[in-house]
JSON list of C-alpha atoms and ligand atoms in Angstrom, two decimals:
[
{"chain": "A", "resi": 1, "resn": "UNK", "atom": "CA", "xyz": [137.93, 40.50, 139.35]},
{"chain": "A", "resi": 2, "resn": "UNK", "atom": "CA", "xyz": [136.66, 39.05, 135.92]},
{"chain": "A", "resi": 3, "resn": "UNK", "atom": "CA", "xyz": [137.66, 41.03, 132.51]},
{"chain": "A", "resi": 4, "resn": "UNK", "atom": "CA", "xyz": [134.44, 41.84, 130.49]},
{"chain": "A", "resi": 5, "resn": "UNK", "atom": "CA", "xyz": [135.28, 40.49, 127.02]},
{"chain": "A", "resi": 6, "resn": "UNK", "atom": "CA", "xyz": [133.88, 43.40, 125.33]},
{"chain": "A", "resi": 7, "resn": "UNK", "atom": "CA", "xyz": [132.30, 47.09, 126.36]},
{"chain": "A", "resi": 8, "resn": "UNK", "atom": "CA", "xyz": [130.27, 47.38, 123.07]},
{"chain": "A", "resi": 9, "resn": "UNK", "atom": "CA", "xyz": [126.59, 47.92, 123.51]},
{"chain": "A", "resi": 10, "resn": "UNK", "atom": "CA", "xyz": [126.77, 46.76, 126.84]},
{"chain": "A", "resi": 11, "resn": "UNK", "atom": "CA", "xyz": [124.94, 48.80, 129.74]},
{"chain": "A", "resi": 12, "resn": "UNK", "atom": "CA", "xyz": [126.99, 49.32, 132.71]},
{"chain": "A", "resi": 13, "resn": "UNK", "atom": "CA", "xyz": [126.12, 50.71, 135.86]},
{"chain": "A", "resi": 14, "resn": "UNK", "atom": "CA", "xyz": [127.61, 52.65, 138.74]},
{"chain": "A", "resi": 15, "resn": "UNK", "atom": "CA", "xyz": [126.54, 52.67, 141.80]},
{"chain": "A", "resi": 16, "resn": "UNK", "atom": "CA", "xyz": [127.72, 54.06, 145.30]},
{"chain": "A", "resi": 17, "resn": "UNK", "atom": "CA", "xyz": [127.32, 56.20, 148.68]},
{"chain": "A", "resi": 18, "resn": "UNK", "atom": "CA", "xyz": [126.83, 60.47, 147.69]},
{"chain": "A", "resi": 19, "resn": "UNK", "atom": "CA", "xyz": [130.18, 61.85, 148.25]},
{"chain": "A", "resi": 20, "resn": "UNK", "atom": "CA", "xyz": [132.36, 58.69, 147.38]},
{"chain": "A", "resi": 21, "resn": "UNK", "atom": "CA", "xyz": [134.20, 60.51, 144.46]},
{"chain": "A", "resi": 22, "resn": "UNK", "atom": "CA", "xyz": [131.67, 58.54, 141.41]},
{"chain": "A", "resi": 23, "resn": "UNK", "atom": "CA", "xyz": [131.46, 61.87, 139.57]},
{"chain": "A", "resi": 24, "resn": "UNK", "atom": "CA", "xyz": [135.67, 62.09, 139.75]},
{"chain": "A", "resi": 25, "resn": "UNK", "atom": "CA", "xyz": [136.04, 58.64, 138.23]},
{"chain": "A", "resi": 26, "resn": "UNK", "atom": "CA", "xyz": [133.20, 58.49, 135.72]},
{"chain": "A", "resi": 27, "resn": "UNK", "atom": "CA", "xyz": [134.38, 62.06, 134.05]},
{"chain": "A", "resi": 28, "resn": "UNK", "atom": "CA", "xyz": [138.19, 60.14, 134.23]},
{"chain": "A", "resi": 29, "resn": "UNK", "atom": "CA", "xyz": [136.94, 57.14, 132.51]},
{"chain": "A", "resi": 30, "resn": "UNK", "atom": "CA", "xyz": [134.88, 58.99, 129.85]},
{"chain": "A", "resi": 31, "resn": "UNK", "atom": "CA", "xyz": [138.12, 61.22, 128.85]},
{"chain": "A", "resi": 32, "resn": "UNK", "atom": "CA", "xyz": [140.09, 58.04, 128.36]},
{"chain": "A", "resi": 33, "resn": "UNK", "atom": "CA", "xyz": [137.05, 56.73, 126.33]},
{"chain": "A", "resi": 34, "resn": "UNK", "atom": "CA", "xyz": [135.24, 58.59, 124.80]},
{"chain": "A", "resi": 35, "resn": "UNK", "atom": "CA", "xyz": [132.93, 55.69, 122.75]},
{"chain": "A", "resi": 36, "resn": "UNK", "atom": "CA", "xyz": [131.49, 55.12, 126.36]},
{"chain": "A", "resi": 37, "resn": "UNK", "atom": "CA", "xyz": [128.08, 57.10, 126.33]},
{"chain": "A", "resi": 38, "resn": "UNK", "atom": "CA", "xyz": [126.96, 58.16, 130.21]},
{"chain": "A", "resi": 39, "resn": "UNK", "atom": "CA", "xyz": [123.22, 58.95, 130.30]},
{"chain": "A", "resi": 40, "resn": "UNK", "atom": "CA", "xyz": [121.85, 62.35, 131.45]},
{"chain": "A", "resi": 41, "resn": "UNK", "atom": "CA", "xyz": [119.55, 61.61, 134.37]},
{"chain": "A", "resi": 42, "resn": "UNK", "atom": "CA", "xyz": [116.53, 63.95, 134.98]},
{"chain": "A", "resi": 43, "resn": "UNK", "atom": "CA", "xyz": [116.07, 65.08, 138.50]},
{"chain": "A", "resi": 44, "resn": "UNK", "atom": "CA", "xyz": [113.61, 67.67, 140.27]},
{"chain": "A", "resi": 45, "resn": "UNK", "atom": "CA", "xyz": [116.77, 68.54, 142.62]},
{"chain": "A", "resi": 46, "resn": "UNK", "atom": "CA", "xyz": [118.10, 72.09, 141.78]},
{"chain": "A", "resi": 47, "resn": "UNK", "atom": "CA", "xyz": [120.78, 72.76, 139.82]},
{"chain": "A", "resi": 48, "resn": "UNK", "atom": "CA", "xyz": [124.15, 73.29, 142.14]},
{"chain": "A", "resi": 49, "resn": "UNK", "atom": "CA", "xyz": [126.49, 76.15, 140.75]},
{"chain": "A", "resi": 50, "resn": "UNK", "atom": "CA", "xyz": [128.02, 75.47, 137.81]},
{"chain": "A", "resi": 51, "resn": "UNK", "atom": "CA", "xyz": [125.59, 72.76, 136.10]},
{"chain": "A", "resi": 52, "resn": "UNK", "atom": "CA", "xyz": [124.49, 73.20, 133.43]},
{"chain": "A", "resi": 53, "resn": "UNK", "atom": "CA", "xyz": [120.70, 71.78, 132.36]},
{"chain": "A", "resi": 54, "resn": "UNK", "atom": "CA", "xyz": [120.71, 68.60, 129.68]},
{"chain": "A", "resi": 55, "resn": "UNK", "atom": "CA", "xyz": [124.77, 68.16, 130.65]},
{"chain": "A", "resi": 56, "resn": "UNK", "atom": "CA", "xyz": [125.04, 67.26, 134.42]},
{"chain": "A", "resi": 57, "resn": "UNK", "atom": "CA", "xyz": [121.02, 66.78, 134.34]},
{"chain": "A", "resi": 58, "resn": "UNK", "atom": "CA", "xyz": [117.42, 67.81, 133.34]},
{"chain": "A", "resi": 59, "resn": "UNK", "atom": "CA", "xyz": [116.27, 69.65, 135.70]},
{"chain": "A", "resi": 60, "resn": "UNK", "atom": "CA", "xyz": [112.75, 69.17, 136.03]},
{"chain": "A", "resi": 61, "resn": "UNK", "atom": "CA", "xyz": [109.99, 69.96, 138.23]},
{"chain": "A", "resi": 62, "resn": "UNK", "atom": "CA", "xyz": [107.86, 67.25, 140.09]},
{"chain": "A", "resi": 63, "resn": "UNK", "atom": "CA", "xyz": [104.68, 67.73, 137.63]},
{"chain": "A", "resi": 64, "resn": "UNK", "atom": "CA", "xyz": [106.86, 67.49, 134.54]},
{"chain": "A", "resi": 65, "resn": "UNK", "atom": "CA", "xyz": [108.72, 64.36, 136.19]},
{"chain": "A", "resi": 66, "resn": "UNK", "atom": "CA", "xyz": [105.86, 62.72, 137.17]},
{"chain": "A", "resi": 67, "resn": "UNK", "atom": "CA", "xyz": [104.58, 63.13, 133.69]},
{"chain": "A", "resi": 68, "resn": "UNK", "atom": "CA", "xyz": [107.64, 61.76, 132.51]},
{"chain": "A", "resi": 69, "resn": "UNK", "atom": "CA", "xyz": [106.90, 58.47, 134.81]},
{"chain": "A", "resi": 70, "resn": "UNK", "atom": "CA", "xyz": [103.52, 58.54, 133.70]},
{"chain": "A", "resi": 71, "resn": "UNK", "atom": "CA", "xyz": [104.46, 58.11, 129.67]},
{"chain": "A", "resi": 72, "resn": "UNK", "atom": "CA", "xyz": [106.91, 55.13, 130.85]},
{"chain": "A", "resi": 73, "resn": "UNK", "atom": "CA", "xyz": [109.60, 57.72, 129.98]},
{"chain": "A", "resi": 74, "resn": "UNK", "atom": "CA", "xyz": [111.89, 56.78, 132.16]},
{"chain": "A", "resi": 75, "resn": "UNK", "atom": "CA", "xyz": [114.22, 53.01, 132.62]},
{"chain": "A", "resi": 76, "resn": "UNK", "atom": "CA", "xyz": [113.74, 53.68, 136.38]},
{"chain": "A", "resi": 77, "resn": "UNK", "atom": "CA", "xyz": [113.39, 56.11, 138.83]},
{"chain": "A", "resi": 78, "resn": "UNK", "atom": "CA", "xyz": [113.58, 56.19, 142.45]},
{"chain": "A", "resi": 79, "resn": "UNK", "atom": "CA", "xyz": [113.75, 59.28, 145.61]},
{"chain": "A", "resi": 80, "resn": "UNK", "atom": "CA", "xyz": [116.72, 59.99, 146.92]},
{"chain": "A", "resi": 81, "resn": "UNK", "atom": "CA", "xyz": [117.19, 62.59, 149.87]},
{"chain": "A", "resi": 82, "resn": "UNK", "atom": "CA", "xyz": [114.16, 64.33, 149.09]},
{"chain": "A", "resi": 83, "resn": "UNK", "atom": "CA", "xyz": [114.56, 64.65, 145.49]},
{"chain": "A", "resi": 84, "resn": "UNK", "atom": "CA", "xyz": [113.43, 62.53, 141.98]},
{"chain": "A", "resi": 85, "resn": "UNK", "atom": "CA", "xyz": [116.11, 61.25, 139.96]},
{"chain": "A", "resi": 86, "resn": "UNK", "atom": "CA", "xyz": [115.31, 58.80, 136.65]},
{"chain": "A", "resi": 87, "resn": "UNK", "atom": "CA", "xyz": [117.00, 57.85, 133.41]},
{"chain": "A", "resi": 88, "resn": "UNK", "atom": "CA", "xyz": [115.36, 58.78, 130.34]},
{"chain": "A", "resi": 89, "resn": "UNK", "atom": "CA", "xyz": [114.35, 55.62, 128.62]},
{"chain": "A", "resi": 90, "resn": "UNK", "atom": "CA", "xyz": [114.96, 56.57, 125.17]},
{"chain": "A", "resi": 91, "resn": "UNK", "atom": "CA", "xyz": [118.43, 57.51, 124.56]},
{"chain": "A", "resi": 92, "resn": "UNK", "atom": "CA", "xyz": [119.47, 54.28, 126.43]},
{"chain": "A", "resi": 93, "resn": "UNK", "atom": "CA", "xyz": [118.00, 51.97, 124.49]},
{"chain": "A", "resi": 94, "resn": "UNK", "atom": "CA", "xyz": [119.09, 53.77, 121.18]},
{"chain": "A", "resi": 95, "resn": "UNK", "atom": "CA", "xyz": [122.96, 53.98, 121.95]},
{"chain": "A", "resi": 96, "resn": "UNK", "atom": "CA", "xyz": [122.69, 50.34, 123.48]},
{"chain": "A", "resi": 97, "resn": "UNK", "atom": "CA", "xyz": [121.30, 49.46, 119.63]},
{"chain": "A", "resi": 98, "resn": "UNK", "atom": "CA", "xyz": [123.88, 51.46, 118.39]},
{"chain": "A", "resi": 99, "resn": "UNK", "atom": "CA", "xyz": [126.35, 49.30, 119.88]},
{"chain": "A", "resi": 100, "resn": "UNK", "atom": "CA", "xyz": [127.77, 52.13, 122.09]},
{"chain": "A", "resi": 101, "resn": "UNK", "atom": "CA", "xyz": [129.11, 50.79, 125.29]},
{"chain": "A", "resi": 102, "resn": "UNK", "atom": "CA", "xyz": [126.24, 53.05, 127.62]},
{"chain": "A", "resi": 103, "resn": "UNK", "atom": "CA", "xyz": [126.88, 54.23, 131.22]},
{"chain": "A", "resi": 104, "resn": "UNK", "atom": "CA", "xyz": [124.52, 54.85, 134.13]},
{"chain": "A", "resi": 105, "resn": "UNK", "atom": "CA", "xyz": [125.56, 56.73, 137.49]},
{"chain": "A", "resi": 106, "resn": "UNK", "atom": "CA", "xyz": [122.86, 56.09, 139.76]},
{"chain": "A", "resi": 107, "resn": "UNK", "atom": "CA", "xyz": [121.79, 55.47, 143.66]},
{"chain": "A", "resi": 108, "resn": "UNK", "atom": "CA", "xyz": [121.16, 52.03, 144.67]},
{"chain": "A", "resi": 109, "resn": "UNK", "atom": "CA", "xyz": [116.91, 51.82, 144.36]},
{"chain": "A", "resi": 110, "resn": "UNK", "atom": "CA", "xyz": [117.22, 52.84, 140.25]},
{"chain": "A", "resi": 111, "resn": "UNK", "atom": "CA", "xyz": [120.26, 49.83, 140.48]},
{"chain": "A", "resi": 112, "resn": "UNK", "atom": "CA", "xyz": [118.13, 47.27, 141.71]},
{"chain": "A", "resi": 113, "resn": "UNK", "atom": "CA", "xyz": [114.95, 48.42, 138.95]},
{"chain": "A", "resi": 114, "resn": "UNK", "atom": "CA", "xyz": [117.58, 47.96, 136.05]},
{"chain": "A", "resi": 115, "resn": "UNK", "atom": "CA", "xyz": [118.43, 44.52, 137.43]},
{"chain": "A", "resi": 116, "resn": "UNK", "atom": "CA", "xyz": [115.18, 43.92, 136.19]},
{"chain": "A", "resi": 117, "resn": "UNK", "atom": "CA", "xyz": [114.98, 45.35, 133.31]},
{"chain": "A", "resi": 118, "resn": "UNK", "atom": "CA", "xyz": [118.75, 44.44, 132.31]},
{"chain": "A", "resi": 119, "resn": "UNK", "atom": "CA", "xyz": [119.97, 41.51, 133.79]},
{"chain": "A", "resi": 120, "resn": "UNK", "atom": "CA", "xyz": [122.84, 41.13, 131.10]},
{"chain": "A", "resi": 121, "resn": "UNK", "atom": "CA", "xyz": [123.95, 44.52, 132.93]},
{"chain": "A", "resi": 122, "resn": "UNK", "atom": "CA", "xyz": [127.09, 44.88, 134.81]},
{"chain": "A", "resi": 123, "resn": "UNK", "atom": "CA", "xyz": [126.71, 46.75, 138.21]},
{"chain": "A", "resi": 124, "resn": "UNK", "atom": "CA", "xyz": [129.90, 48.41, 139.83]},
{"chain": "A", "resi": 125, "resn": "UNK", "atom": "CA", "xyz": [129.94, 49.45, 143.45]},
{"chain": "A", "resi": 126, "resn": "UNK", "atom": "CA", "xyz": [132.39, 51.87, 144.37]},
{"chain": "A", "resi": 127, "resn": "UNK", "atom": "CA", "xyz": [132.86, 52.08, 148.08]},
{"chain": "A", "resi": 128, "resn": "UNK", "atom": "CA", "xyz": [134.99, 54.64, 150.29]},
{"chain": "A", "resi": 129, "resn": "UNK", "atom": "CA", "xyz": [137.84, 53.67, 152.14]},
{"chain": "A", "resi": 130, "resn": "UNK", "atom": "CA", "xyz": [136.09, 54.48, 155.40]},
{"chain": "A", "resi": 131, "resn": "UNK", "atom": "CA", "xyz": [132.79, 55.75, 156.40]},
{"chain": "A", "resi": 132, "resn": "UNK", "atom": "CA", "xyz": [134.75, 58.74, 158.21]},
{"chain": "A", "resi": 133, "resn": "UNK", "atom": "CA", "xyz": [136.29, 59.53, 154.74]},
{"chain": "A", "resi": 134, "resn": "UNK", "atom": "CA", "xyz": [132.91, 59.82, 153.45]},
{"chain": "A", "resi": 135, "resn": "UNK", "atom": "CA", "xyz": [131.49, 62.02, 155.98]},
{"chain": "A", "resi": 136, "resn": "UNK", "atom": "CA", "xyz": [135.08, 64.08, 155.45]},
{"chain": "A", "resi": 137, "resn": "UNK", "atom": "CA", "xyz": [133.90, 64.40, 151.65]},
{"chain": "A", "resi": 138, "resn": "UNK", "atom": "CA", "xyz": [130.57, 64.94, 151.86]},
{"chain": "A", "resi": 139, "resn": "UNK", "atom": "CA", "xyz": [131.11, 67.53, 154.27]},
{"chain": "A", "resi": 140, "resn": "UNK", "atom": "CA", "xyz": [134.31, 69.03, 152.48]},
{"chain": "A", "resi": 141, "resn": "UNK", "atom": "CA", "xyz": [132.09, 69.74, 149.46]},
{"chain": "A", "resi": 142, "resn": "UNK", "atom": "CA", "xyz": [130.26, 72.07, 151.19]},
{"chain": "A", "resi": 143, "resn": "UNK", "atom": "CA", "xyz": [127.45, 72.45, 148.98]},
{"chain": "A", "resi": 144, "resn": "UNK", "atom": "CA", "xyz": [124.86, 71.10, 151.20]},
{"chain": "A", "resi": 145, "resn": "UNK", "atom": "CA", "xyz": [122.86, 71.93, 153.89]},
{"chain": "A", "resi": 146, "resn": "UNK", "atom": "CA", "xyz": [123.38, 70.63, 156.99]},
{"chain": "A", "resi": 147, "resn": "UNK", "atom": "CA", "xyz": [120.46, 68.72, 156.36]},
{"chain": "A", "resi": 148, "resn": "UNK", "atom": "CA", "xyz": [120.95, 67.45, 153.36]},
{"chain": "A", "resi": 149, "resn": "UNK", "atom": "CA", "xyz": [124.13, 66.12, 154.65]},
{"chain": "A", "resi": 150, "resn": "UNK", "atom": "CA", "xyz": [122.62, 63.58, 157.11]},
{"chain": "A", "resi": 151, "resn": "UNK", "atom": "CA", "xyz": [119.96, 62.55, 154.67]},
{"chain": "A", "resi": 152, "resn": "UNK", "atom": "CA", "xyz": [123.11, 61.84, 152.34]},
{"chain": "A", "resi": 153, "resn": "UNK", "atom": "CA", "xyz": [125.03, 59.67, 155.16]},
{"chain": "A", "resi": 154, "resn": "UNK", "atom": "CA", "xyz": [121.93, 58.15, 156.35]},
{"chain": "A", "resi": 155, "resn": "UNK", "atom": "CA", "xyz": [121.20, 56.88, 153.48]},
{"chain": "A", "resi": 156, "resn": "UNK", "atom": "CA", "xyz": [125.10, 56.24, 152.91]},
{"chain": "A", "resi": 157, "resn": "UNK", "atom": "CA", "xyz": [124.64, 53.51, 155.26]},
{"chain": "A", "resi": 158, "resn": "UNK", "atom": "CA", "xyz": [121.79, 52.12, 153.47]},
{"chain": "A", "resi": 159, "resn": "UNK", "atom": "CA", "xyz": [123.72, 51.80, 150.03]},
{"chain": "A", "resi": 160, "resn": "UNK", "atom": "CA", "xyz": [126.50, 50.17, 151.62]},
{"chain": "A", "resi": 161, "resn": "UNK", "atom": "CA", "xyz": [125.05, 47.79, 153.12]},
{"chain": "A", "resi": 162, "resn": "UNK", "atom": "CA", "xyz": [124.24, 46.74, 150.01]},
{"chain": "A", "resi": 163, "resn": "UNK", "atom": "CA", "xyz": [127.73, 45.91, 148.60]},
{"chain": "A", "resi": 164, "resn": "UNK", "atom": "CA", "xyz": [127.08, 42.18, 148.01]},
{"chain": "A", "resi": 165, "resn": "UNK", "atom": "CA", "xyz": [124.23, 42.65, 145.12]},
{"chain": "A", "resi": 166, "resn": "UNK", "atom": "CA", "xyz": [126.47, 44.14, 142.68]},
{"chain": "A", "resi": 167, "resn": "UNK", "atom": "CA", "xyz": [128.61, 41.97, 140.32]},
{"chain": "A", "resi": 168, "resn": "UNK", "atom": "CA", "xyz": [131.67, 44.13, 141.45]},
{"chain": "A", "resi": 169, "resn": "UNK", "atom": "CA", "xyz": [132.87, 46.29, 144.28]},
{"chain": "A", "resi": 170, "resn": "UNK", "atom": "CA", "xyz": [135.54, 49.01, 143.79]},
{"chain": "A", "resi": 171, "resn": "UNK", "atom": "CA", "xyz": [137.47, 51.03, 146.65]},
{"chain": "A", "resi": 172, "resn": "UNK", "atom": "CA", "xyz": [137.87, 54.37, 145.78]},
{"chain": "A", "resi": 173, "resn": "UNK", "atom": "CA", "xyz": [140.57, 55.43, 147.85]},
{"chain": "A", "resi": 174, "resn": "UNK", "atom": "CA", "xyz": [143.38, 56.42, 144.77]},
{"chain": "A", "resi": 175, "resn": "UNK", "atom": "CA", "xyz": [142.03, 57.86, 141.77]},
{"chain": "A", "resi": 176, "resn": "UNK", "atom": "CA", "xyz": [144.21, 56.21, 139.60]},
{"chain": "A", "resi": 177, "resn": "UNK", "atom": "CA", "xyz": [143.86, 53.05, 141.29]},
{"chain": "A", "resi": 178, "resn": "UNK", "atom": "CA", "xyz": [140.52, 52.64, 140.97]},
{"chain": "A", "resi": 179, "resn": "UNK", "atom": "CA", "xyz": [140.47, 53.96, 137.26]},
{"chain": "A", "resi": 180, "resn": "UNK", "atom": "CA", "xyz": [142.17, 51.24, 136.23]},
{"chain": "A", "resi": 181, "resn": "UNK", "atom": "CA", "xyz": [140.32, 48.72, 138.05]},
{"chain": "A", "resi": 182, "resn": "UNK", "atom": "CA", "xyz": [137.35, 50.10, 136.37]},
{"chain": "A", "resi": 183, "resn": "UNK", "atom": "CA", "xyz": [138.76, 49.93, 133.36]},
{"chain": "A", "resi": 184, "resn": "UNK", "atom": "CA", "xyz": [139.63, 46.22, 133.99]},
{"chain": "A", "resi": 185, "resn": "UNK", "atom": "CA", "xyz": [136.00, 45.48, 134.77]},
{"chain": "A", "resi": 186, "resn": "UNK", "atom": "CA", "xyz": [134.61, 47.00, 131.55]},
{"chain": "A", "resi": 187, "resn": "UNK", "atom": "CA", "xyz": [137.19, 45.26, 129.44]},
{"chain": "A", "resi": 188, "resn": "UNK", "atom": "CA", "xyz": [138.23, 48.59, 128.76]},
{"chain": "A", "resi": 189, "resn": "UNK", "atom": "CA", "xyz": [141.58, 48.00, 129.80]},
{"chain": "B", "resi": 201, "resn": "LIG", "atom": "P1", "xyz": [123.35, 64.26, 143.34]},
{"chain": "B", "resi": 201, "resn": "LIG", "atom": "O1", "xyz": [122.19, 65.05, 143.90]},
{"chain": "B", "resi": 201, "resn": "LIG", "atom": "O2", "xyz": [124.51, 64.23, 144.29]},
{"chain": "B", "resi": 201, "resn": "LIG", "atom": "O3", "xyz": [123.72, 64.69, 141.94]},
{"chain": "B", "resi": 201, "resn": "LIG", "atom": "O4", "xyz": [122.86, 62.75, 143.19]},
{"chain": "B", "resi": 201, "resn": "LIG", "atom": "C1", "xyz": [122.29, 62.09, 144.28]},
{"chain": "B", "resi": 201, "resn": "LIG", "atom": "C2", "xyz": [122.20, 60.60, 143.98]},
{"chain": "B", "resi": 201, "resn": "LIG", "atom": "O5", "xyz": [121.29, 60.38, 142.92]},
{"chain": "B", "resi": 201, "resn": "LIG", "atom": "C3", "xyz": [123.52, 59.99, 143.54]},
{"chain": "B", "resi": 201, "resn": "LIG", "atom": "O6", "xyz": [123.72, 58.79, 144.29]},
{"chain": "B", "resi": 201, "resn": "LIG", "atom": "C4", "xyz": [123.32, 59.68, 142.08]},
{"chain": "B", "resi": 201, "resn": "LIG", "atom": "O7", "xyz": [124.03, 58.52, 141.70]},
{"chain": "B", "resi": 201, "resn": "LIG", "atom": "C5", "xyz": [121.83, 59.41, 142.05]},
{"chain": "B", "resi": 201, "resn": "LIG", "atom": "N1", "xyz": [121.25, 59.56, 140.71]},
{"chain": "B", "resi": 201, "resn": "LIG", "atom": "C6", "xyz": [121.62, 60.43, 139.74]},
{"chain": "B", "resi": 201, "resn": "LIG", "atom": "N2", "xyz": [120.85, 60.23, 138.65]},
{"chain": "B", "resi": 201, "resn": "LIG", "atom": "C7", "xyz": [120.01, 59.21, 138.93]},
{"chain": "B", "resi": 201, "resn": "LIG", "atom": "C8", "xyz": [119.00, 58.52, 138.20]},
{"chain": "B", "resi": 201, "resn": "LIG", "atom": "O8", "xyz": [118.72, 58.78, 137.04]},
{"chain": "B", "resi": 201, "resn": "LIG", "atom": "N3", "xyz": [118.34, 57.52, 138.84]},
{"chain": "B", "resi": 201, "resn": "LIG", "atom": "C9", "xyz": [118.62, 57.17, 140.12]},
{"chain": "B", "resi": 201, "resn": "LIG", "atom": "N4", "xyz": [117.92, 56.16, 140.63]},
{"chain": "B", "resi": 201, "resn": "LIG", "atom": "N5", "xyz": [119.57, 57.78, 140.84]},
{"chain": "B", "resi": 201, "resn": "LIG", "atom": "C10", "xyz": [120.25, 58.79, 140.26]}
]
């Protein structure tokens, strides 16, 4: 694993399978740091107990997203087990000028858009030990309908099969661990 040289005004980006424990380690990373600004992703997915709209998300519905995608509001966007999820445009690009190291925590199909759009960008994937431990968490969160628990590990598969695109790939299997590997890879460390 290379060191990044330095985290300011650099876009990062995490990506990896629902359920894999990205939420865990991003709110770790960003209480060790807190220069390290994570973007605020709208989504038309409801809001699960105990988010809160503009912090975990803007919750949107589809007219007002697709009007959002329509102005070019948003860096990308993609559909993800039934639901819209995109990154405002604006704030990114103004904390990036601001020389604010900026954080995205997205699926794989917004990953490959910013690839595009920001090929300086560094792309994490954090992976689960096992797919069985991912199907334990998933299921263990139990905030999902059955049903949107196989979309999730269907399309678990998908994103991990796509591993070898990103510039680094991350076990998440100890907290602490993989904090500090993260850390290493954003020169944070
Ligand atoms: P959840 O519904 O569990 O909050 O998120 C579902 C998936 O959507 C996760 O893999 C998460 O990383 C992804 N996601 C969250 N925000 C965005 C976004 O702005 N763009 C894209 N492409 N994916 C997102």
């Amino acid at each position: 694993m290379a060191a990044e040289a330095s985290a300011a005004g650099r876009l990062f980006l995490i990506t990896g399978p629902s359920g894999v424990g990205k939420g865990t380690l991003v709110s770790a990373l960003l209480q060790r740091h807190p220069q390290i600004w994570l973007s605020v992703s709208a989504t038309t997915r409801s809001p699960r107990s105990g988010e809160q709209e503009g912090q975990h998300y803007f919750f949107l519905d589809r007219a007002a997203f697709e009007a959002k995608v329509a102005q070019s509001g948003l860096l990308e966007w993609a559909e993800f087990a039934g639901n819209c999820y995109g990154t405002p445009r604006e704030p990114v690009e103004q904390y990036l000028a601001a020389g604010r190291p900026v954080l995205l925590e997205i699926e794989l199909e917004g990953a490959r858009q910013v690839r595009q759009s920001f090929p300086s960008g560094f792309q994490i994937f954090i992976k689960p030990p096992s797919f069985a431990e991912l199907e334990r968490r998933i299921r263990g969160r139990g905030t999902d309908s059955e049903e949107a628990i196989s979309r999730r590990l269907e399309r678990a598969r998908v994103e991990l099969a796509a591993e070898a695109e990103f510039d680094a790939v991350l076990v998440n299997d100890d907290l602490d661990r993989a904090l500090a590997q993260l850390e290493q890879l954003m020169g944070l460390a």
